[in-house]
JSON list of C-alpha atoms in Angstrom, two decimals:
[
{"chain": "A", "resi": 38, "resn": "MET", "atom": "CA", "xyz": [0.18, 0.25, -0.14]},
{"chain": "A", "resi": 39, "resn": "SER", "atom": "CA", "xyz": [1.32, 3.57, -0.98]},
{"chain": "A", "resi": 40, "resn": "ILE", "atom": "CA", "xyz": [0.58, 5.06, 2.68]},
{"chain": "A", "resi": 41, "resn": "ASN", "atom": "CA", "xyz": [3.25, 2.50, 3.96]},
{"chain": "A", "resi": 42, "resn": "LYS", "atom": "CA", "xyz": [5.83, 3.77, 1.49]},
{"chain": "A", "resi": 43, "resn": "LEU", "atom": "CA", "xyz": [4.97, 7.22, 2.11]},
{"chain": "A", "resi": 44, "resn": "ILE", "atom": "CA", "xyz": [5.54, 6.73, 5.89]},
{"chain": "A", "resi": 45, "resn": "ASP", "atom": "CA", "xyz": [8.52, 4.87, 5.14]},
{"chain": "A", "resi": 46, "resn": "SER", "atom": "CA", "xyz": [10.07, 7.11, 2.56]},
{"chain": "A", "resi": 47, "resn": "LEU", "atom": "CA", "xyz": [9.39, 10.54, 4.81]},
{"chain": "A", "resi": 48, "resn": "SER", "atom": "CA", "xyz": [11.23, 8.85, 7.56]},
{"chain": "A", "resi": 49, "resn": "SER", "atom": "CA", "xyz": [14.13, 7.45, 5.59]},
{"chain": "A", "resi": 50, "resn": "GLN", "atom": "CA", "xyz": [14.75, 10.40, 3.11]},
{"chain": "A", "resi": 51, "resn": "GLY", "atom": "CA", "xyz": [12.26, 13.16, 3.87]},
{"chain": "A", "resi": 52, "resn": "TRP", "atom": "CA", "xyz": [10.42, 12.89, 0.57]},
{"chain": "A", "resi": 53, "resn": "TYR", "atom": "CA", "xyz": [8.26, 10.57, -1.53]},
{"chain": "A", "resi": 54, "resn": "VAL", "atom": "CA", "xyz": [6.62, 10.55, -5.31]},
{"chain": "A", "resi": 55, "resn": "TRP", "atom": "CA", "xyz": [3.44, 8.81, -5.29]},
{"chain": "A", "resi": 56, "resn": "ASN", "atom": "CA", "xyz": [2.86, 8.52, -9.03]},
{"chain": "A", "resi": 57, "resn": "ASP", "atom": "CA", "xyz": [-0.72, 7.53, -9.21]},
{"chain": "A", "resi": 58, "resn": "PHE", "atom": "CA", "xyz": [-2.27, 9.63, -6.33]},
{"chain": "A", "resi": 59, "resn": "LEU", "atom": "CA", "xyz": [-5.33, 10.34, -8.45]},
{"chain": "A", "resi": 60, "resn": "THR", "atom": "CA", "xyz": [-6.79, 9.19, -11.75]},
{"chain": "A", "resi": 61, "resn": "LEU", "atom": "CA", "xyz": [-7.04, 11.15, -14.66]},
{"chain": "A", "resi": 62, "resn": "SER", "atom": "CA", "xyz": [-10.85, 11.09, -14.12]},
{"chain": "A", "resi": 63, "resn": "ASP", "atom": "CA", "xyz": [-10.49, 12.41, -10.43]},
{"chain": "A", "resi": 64, "resn": "ILE", "atom": "CA", "xyz": [-8.24, 15.71, -11.97]},
{"chain": "A", "resi": 65, "resn": "LYS", "atom": "CA", "xyz": [-10.52, 16.07, -14.53]},
{"chain": "A", "resi": 66, "resn": "THR", "atom": "CA", "xyz": [-13.48, 16.33, -12.06]},
{"chain": "A", "resi": 67, "resn": "ILE", "atom": "CA", "xyz": [-11.36, 18.57, -9.53]},
{"chain": "A", "resi": 68, "resn": "LYS", "atom": "CA", "xyz": [-10.54, 20.82, -12.37]},
{"chain": "A", "resi": 69, "resn": "GLN", "atom": "CA", "xyz": [-14.19, 21.45, -13.51]},
{"chain": "A", "resi": 70, "resn": "CYS", "atom": "CA", "xyz": [-14.78, 22.74, -9.84]},
{"chain": "A", "resi": 71, "resn": "ILE", "atom": "CA", "xyz": [-12.13, 25.19, -9.93]},
{"chain": "A", "resi": 72, "resn": "PRO", "atom": "CA", "xyz": [-13.31, 28.95, -10.93]},
{"chain": "A", "resi": 73, "resn": "ASN", "atom": "CA", "xyz": [-11.61, 31.10, -12.94]},
{"chain": "A", "resi": 74, "resn": "THR", "atom": "CA", "xyz": [-10.99, 33.72, -10.61]},
{"chain": "A", "resi": 75, "resn": "LEU", "atom": "CA", "xyz": [-7.16, 32.81, -9.82]},
{"chain": "A", "resi": 76, "resn": "GLN", "atom": "CA", "xyz": [-5.17, 35.91, -8.27]},
{"chain": "A", "resi": 77, "resn": "ASP", "atom": "CA", "xyz": [-1.47, 36.62, -8.73]},
{"chain": "A", "resi": 78, "resn": "ALA", "atom": "CA", "xyz": [0.74, 34.42, -6.26]},
{"chain": "A", "resi": 79, "resn": "ARG", "atom": "CA", "xyz": [2.05, 36.23, -3.45]},
{"chain": "A", "resi": 80, "resn": "ILE", "atom": "CA", "xyz": [4.87, 35.55, -1.23]},
{"chain": "A", "resi": 81, "resn": "GLY", "atom": "CA", "xyz": [5.25, 35.81, 2.80]},
{"chain": "A", "resi": 82, "resn": "HIS", "atom": "CA", "xyz": [2.43, 35.09, 5.67]},
{"chain": "A", "resi": 83, "resn": "ARG", "atom": "CA", "xyz": [-0.50, 36.97, 6.91]},
{"chain": "A", "resi": 84, "resn": "ASP", "atom": "CA", "xyz": [0.19, 40.63, 7.27]},
{"chain": "A", "resi": 85, "resn": "SER", "atom": "CA", "xyz": [3.45, 40.30, 5.23]},
{"chain": "A", "resi": 86, "resn": "LEU", "atom": "CA", "xyz": [2.08, 38.91, 2.20]},
{"chain": "A", "resi": 87, "resn": "GLN", "atom": "CA", "xyz": [3.10, 40.76, -0.91]},
{"chain": "A", "resi": 88, "resn": "GLY", "atom": "CA", "xyz": [3.31, 39.98, -4.90]},
{"chain": "A", "resi": 89, "resn": "ASN", "atom": "CA", "xyz": [6.66, 39.65, -5.93]},
{"chain": "A", "resi": 90, "resn": "LYS", "atom": "CA", "xyz": [6.88, 38.27, -9.70]},
{"chain": "A", "resi": 91, "resn": "ALA", "atom": "CA", "xyz": [10.28, 38.31, -9.63]},
{"chain": "A", "resi": 92, "resn": "VAL", "atom": "CA", "xyz": [10.22, 35.54, -7.14]},
{"chain": "A", "resi": 93, "resn": "ARG", "atom": "CA", "xyz": [6.89, 33.93, -8.30]},
{"chain": "A", "resi": 94, "resn": "ALA", "atom": "CA", "xyz": [4.91, 33.96, -11.50]},
{"chain": "A", "resi": 95, "resn": "ASP", "atom": "CA", "xyz": [1.74, 32.10, -11.14]},
{"chain": "A", "resi": 96, "resn": "GLN", "atom": "CA", "xyz": [-2.01, 32.29, -10.21]},
{"chain": "A", "resi": 97, "resn": "THR", "atom": "CA", "xyz": [-3.66, 30.91, -7.31]},
{"chain": "A", "resi": 98, "resn": "ILE", "atom": "CA", "xyz": [-6.73, 29.90, -5.20]},
{"chain": "A", "resi": 99, "resn": "TRP", "atom": "CA", "xyz": [-7.47, 28.35, -2.24]},
{"chain": "A", "resi": 100, "resn": "LEU", "atom": "CA", "xyz": [-9.46, 25.10, -2.44]},
{"chain": "A", "resi": 101, "resn": "GLU", "atom": "CA", "xyz": [-12.54, 24.91, -0.35]},
{"chain": "A", "resi": 102, "resn": "PRO", "atom": "CA", "xyz": [-15.07, 22.44, 0.04]},
{"chain": "A", "resi": 103, "resn": "GLU", "atom": "CA", "xyz": [-17.97, 24.36, -1.40]},
{"chain": "A", "resi": 104, "resn": "MET", "atom": "CA", "xyz": [-16.25, 24.39, -4.50]},
{"chain": "A", "resi": 105, "resn": "GLY", "atom": "CA", "xyz": [-17.82, 20.88, -4.94]},
{"chain": "A", "resi": 106, "resn": "ALA", "atom": "CA", "xyz": [-17.92, 17.31, -4.15]},
{"chain": "A", "resi": 107, "resn": "PRO", "atom": "CA", "xyz": [-14.77, 16.35, -6.23]},
{"chain": "A", "resi": 108, "resn": "ILE", "atom": "CA", "xyz": [-12.59, 18.72, -4.03]},
{"chain": "A", "resi": 109, "resn": "THR", "atom": "CA", "xyz": [-14.17, 17.36, -0.74]},
{"chain": "A", "resi": 110, "resn": "HIS", "atom": "CA", "xyz": [-13.25, 13.77, -1.62]},
{"chain": "A", "resi": 111, "resn": "TYR", "atom": "CA", "xyz": [-9.56, 15.20, -2.29]},
{"chain": "A", "resi": 112, "resn": "LEU", "atom": "CA", "xyz": [-9.54, 16.75, 0.87]},
{"chain": "A", "resi": 113, "resn": "ASP", "atom": "CA", "xyz": [-11.03, 14.01, 2.90]},
{"chain": "A", "resi": 114, "resn": "LYS", "atom": "CA", "xyz": [-8.20, 11.84, 1.33]},
{"chain": "A", "resi": 115, "resn": "MET", "atom": "CA", "xyz": [-5.79, 14.46, 2.42]},
{"chain": "A", "resi": 116, "resn": "GLU", "atom": "CA", "xyz": [-7.31, 14.60, 5.82]},
{"chain": "A", "resi": 117, "resn": "GLN", "atom": "CA", "xyz": [-6.95, 10.72, 6.08]},
{"chain": "A", "resi": 118, "resn": "ILE", "atom": "CA", "xyz": [-3.14, 11.07, 5.25]},
{"chain": "A", "resi": 119, "resn": "ARG", "atom": "CA", "xyz": [-2.64, 13.86, 7.82]},
{"chain": "A", "resi": 120, "resn": "GLN", "atom": "CA", "xyz": [-4.00, 11.73, 10.61]},
{"chain": "A", "resi": 121, "resn": "GLU", "atom": "CA", "xyz": [-1.92, 8.93, 9.43]},
{"chain": "A", "resi": 122, "resn": "LEU", "atom": "CA", "xyz": [1.38, 10.98, 9.43]},
{"chain": "A", "resi": 123, "resn": "ASN", "atom": "CA", "xyz": [0.64, 11.96, 12.81]},
{"chain": "A", "resi": 124, "resn": "CYS", "atom": "CA", "xyz": [-0.23, 8.57, 14.07]},
{"chain": "A", "resi": 125, "resn": "GLN", "atom": "CA", "xyz": [3.15, 6.94, 12.51]},
{"chain": "A", "resi": 126, "resn": "LEU", "atom": "CA", "xyz": [5.46, 9.93, 12.39]},
{"chain": "A", "resi": 127, "resn": "TYR", "atom": "CA", "xyz": [4.36, 11.81, 15.44]},
{"chain": "A", "resi": 128, "resn": "LEU", "atom": "CA", "xyz": [4.27, 15.00, 13.02]},
{"chain": "A", "resi": 129, "resn": "GLY", "atom": "CA", "xyz": [1.27, 17.05, 15.14]},
{"chain": "A", "resi": 130, "resn": "LEU", "atom": "CA", "xyz": [-0.13, 18.36, 11.90]},
{"chain": "A", "resi": 131, "resn": "ARG", "atom": "CA", "xyz": [-3.29, 20.25, 12.79]},
{"chain": "A", "resi": 132, "resn": "ASP", "atom": "CA", "xyz": [-4.92, 20.95, 9.43]},
{"chain": "A", "resi": 133, "resn": "PHE", "atom": "CA", "xyz": [-4.36, 20.65, 5.92]},
{"chain": "A", "resi": 134, "resn": "GLU", "atom": "CA", "xyz": [-4.71, 23.58, 3.56]},
{"chain": "A", "resi": 135, "resn": "THR", "atom": "CA", "xyz": [-3.94, 23.42, -0.65]},
{"chain": "A", "resi": 136, "resn": "HIS", "atom": "CA", "xyz": [-4.44, 26.07, -3.02]},
{"chain": "A", "resi": 137, "resn": "PHE", "atom": "CA", "xyz": [-4.51, 25.23, -7.01]},
{"chain": "A", "resi": 138, "resn": "CYS", "atom": "CA", "xyz": [-1.98, 27.27, -9.03]},
{"chain": "A", "resi": 139, "resn": "ARG", "atom": "CA", "xyz": [-1.62, 27.84, -12.59]},
{"chain": "A", "resi": 140, "resn": "TYR", "atom": "CA", "xyz": [1.47, 28.71, -14.45]},
{"chain": "A", "resi": 141, "resn": "PRO", "atom": "CA", "xyz": [1.10, 30.66, -17.49]},
{"chain": "A", "resi": 142, "resn": "ASN", "atom": "CA", "xyz": [3.47, 30.68, -20.12]},
{"chain": "A", "resi": 143, "resn": "GLY", "atom": "CA", "xyz": [6.76, 31.73, -18.58]},
{"chain": "A", "resi": 144, "resn": "GLY", "atom": "CA", "xyz": [5.60, 31.30, -15.07]},
{"chain": "A", "resi": 145, "resn": "PHE", "atom": "CA", "xyz": [7.84, 29.73, -12.62]},
{"chain": "A", "resi": 146, "resn": "TYR", "atom": "CA", "xyz": [8.63, 29.80, -8.98]},
{"chain": "A", "resi": 147, "resn": "LYS", "atom": "CA", "xyz": [12.19, 30.71, -7.64]},
{"chain": "A", "resi": 148, "resn": "LYS", "atom": "CA", "xyz": [14.37, 28.55, -5.34]},
{"chain": "A", "resi": 149, "resn": "HIS", "atom": "CA", "xyz": [12.88, 28.91, -1.73]},
{"chain": "A", "resi": 150, "resn": "LEU", "atom": "CA", "xyz": [11.72, 26.70, 1.14]},
{"chain": "A", "resi": 151, "resn": "ASP", "atom": "CA", "xyz": [8.35, 26.36, 2.53]},
{"chain": "A", "resi": 152, "resn": "ASN", "atom": "CA", "xyz": [9.02, 26.88, 6.16]},
{"chain": "A", "resi": 153, "resn": "PRO", "atom": "CA", "xyz": [11.82, 29.52, 6.25]},
{"chain": "A", "resi": 154, "resn": "ARG", "atom": "CA", "xyz": [13.65, 29.94, 9.49]},
{"chain": "A", "resi": 155, "resn": "GLY", "atom": "CA", "xyz": [12.03, 27.03, 11.22]},
{"chain": "A", "resi": 156, "resn": "GLN", "atom": "CA", "xyz": [8.77, 29.07, 11.71]},
{"chain": "A", "resi": 157, "resn": "GLY", "atom": "CA", "xyz": [6.62, 25.84, 11.80]},
{"chain": "A", "resi": 158, "resn": "ARG", "atom": "CA", "xyz": [4.20, 26.88, 10.04]},
{"chain": "A", "resi": 159, "resn": "ARG", "atom": "CA", "xyz": [4.37, 24.27, 7.39]},
{"chain": "A", "resi": 160, "resn": "LYS", "atom": "CA", "xyz": [5.91, 20.69, 8.28]},
{"chain": "A", "resi": 161, "resn": "VAL", "atom": "CA", "xyz": [4.82, 18.77, 5.16]},
{"chain": "A", "resi": 162, "resn": "THR", "atom": "CA", "xyz": [4.66, 19.96, 1.55]},
{"chain": "A", "resi": 163, "resn": "THR", "atom": "CA", "xyz": [2.32, 18.38, -0.83]},
{"chain": "A", "resi": 164, "resn": "VAL", "atom": "CA", "xyz": [2.28, 19.33, -4.68]},
{"chain": "A", "resi": 165, "resn": "LEU", "atom": "CA", "xyz": [-0.23, 17.44, -6.83]},
{"chain": "A", "resi": 166, "resn": "TYR", "atom": "CA", "xyz": [0.22, 17.56, -10.67]},
{"chain": "A", "resi": 167, "resn": "MET", "atom": "CA", "xyz": [-3.18, 18.08, -13.10]},
{"chain": "A", "resi": 168, "resn": "ASN", "atom": "CA", "xyz": [-1.21, 18.54, -16.25]},
{"chain": "A", "resi": 169, "resn": "GLU", "atom": "CA", "xyz": [-2.83, 15.82, -18.20]},
{"chain": "A", "resi": 170, "resn": "THR", "atom": "CA", "xyz": [-1.33, 16.73, -21.63]},
{"chain": "A", "resi": 171, "resn": "TRP", "atom": "CA", "xyz": [2.35, 17.39, -20.34]},
{"chain": "A", "resi": 172, "resn": "GLN", "atom": "CA", "xyz": [4.87, 16.90, -22.27]},
{"chain": "A", "resi": 173, "resn": "THR", "atom": "CA", "xyz": [8.87, 17.15, -22.24]},
{"chain": "A", "resi": 174, "resn": "GLY", "atom": "CA", "xyz": [9.80, 20.78, -23.13]},
{"chain": "A", "resi": 175, "resn": "ASP", "atom": "CA", "xyz": [6.63, 22.22, -21.62]},
{"chain": "A", "resi": 176, "resn": "GLY", "atom": "CA", "xyz": [8.80, 23.41, -18.54]},
{"chain": "A", "resi": 177, "resn": "GLY", "atom": "CA", "xyz": [7.50, 23.25, -15.05]},
{"chain": "A", "resi": 178, "resn": "GLU", "atom": "CA", "xyz": [9.46, 20.96, -13.51]},
{"chain": "A", "resi": 179, "resn": "LEU", "atom": "CA", "xyz": [10.08, 20.65, -9.77]},
{"chain": "A", "resi": 180, "resn": "VAL", "atom": "CA", "xyz": [13.83, 20.89, -8.84]},
{"chain": "A", "resi": 181, "resn": "VAL", "atom": "CA", "xyz": [14.47, 19.76, -5.26]},
{"chain": "A", "resi": 182, "resn": "TYR", "atom": "CA", "xyz": [17.64, 20.32, -3.51]},
{"chain": "A", "resi": 183, "resn": "ASP", "atom": "CA", "xyz": [19.22, 19.46, -0.58]},
{"chain": "A", "resi": 184, "resn": "LYS", "atom": "CA", "xyz": [20.45, 22.13, 2.25]},
{"chain": "A", "resi": 185, "resn": "GLU", "atom": "CA", "xyz": [23.64, 22.14, 1.05]},
{"chain": "A", "resi": 186, "resn": "ASN", "atom": "CA", "xyz": [22.51, 23.38, -2.32]},
{"chain": "A", "resi": 187, "resn": "ASN", "atom": "CA", "xyz": [22.81, 19.83, -4.22]},
{"chain": "A", "resi": 188, "resn": "GLN", "atom": "CA", "xyz": [20.29, 19.09, -6.83]},
{"chain": "A", "resi": 189, "resn": "LEU", "atom": "CA", "xyz": [18.47, 15.80, -5.71]},
{"chain": "A", "resi": 190, "resn": "PHE", "atom": "CA", "xyz": [16.06, 15.39, -8.37]},
{"chain": "A", "resi": 191, "resn": "GLU", "atom": "CA", "xyz": [14.06, 17.17, -11.07]},
{"chain": "A", "resi": 192, "resn": "LEU", "atom": "CA", "xyz": [10.41, 15.51, -11.05]},
{"chain": "A", "resi": 193, "resn": "GLU", "atom": "CA", "xyz": [8.42, 16.00, -14.62]},
{"chain": "A", "resi": 194, "resn": "PRO", "atom": "CA", "xyz": [4.73, 17.55, -13.65]},
{"chain": "A", "resi": 195, "resn": "ARG", "atom": "CA", "xyz": [2.68, 14.45, -14.77]},
{"chain": "A", "resi": 196, "resn": "ALA", "atom": "CA", "xyz": [-0.93, 14.28, -14.09]},
{"chain": "A", "resi": 197, "resn": "GLY", "atom": "CA", "xyz": [-1.97, 12.24, -10.90]},
{"chain": "A", "resi": 198, "resn": "ARG", "atom": "CA", "xyz": [1.61, 12.44, -9.53]},
{"chain": "A", "resi": 199, "resn": "MET", "atom": "CA", "xyz": [1.89, 13.96, -5.97]},
{"chain": "A", "resi": 200, "resn": "ILE", "atom": "CA", "xyz": [5.24, 14.71, -4.11]},
{"chain": "A", "resi": 201, "resn": "PHE", "atom": "CA", "xyz": [5.42, 14.61, -0.47]},
{"chain": "A", "resi": 202, "resn": "PHE", "atom": "CA", "xyz": [8.45, 16.37, 1.37]},
{"chain": "A", "resi": 203, "resn": "MET", "atom": "CA", "xyz": [9.21, 17.54, 4.86]},
{"chain": "A", "resi": 204, "resn": "SER", "atom": "CA", "xyz": [8.86, 21.50, 4.39]},
{"chain": "A", "resi": 205, "resn": "GLU", "atom": "CA", "xyz": [12.01, 22.72, 6.54]},
{"chain": "A", "resi": 206, "resn": "GLU", "atom": "CA", "xyz": [14.47, 20.50, 4.63]},
{"chain": "A", "resi": 207, "resn": "PHE", "atom": "CA", "xyz": [14.23, 20.96, 1.04]},
{"chain": "A", "resi": 208, "resn": "PRO", "atom": "CA", "xyz": [14.93, 24.01, -0.93]},
{"chain": "A", "resi": 209, "resn": "HIS", "atom": "CA", "xyz": [13.08, 23.90, -4.54]},
{"chain": "A", "resi": 210, "resn": "GLU", "atom": "CA", "xyz": [11.87, 25.75, -7.25]},
{"chain": "A", "resi": 211, "resn": "VAL", "atom": "CA", "xyz": [9.41, 25.41, -10.30]},
{"chain": "A", "resi": 212, "resn": "LEU", "atom": "CA", "xyz": [11.30, 25.87, -13.81]},
{"chain": "A", "resi": 213, "resn": "PRO", "atom": "CA", "xyz": [9.71, 28.15, -16.04]},
{"chain": "A", "resi": 214, "resn": "THR", "atom": "CA", "xyz": [6.83, 26.64, -18.05]},
{"chain": "A", "resi": 215, "resn": "GLN", "atom": "CA", "xyz": [6.22, 26.67, -22.10]}
]
């Protein structure tokens, strides 16, 4: 079962790629629930949020259960995983929040940590890919580094694939999209 692989991999190497996390059918129904009212992404937290297109050039919208049953189903699945991570790895994860990102042509997200300076706001980062027609050359790959700035791997954004990684441990970036 992949949840056991997830637990083992997070505890041993700090990351896990789950290639068939959702089916193409699941992805299509989720995408149908997402409104077209995305906003330019911002960086920072709460009062310090700001737009900075030199760092991040994508658009986002926070996902809420009210958007439809497919999103509720996804959030429920993530809640089960959150509970299992707490049970098995004692992470103390209080909740799961997620947003949808769209990277227009030329969009990117420069190298960053999701939990800078150990602020404890985010412990596990997840990225679910919904690119049904992605092909080599389209860009948007996720590049993950270790703390010494050595590239660990580059992940193609293929539909249904999800990566989990420890937020404080792995600087990462999204390469420009085509």
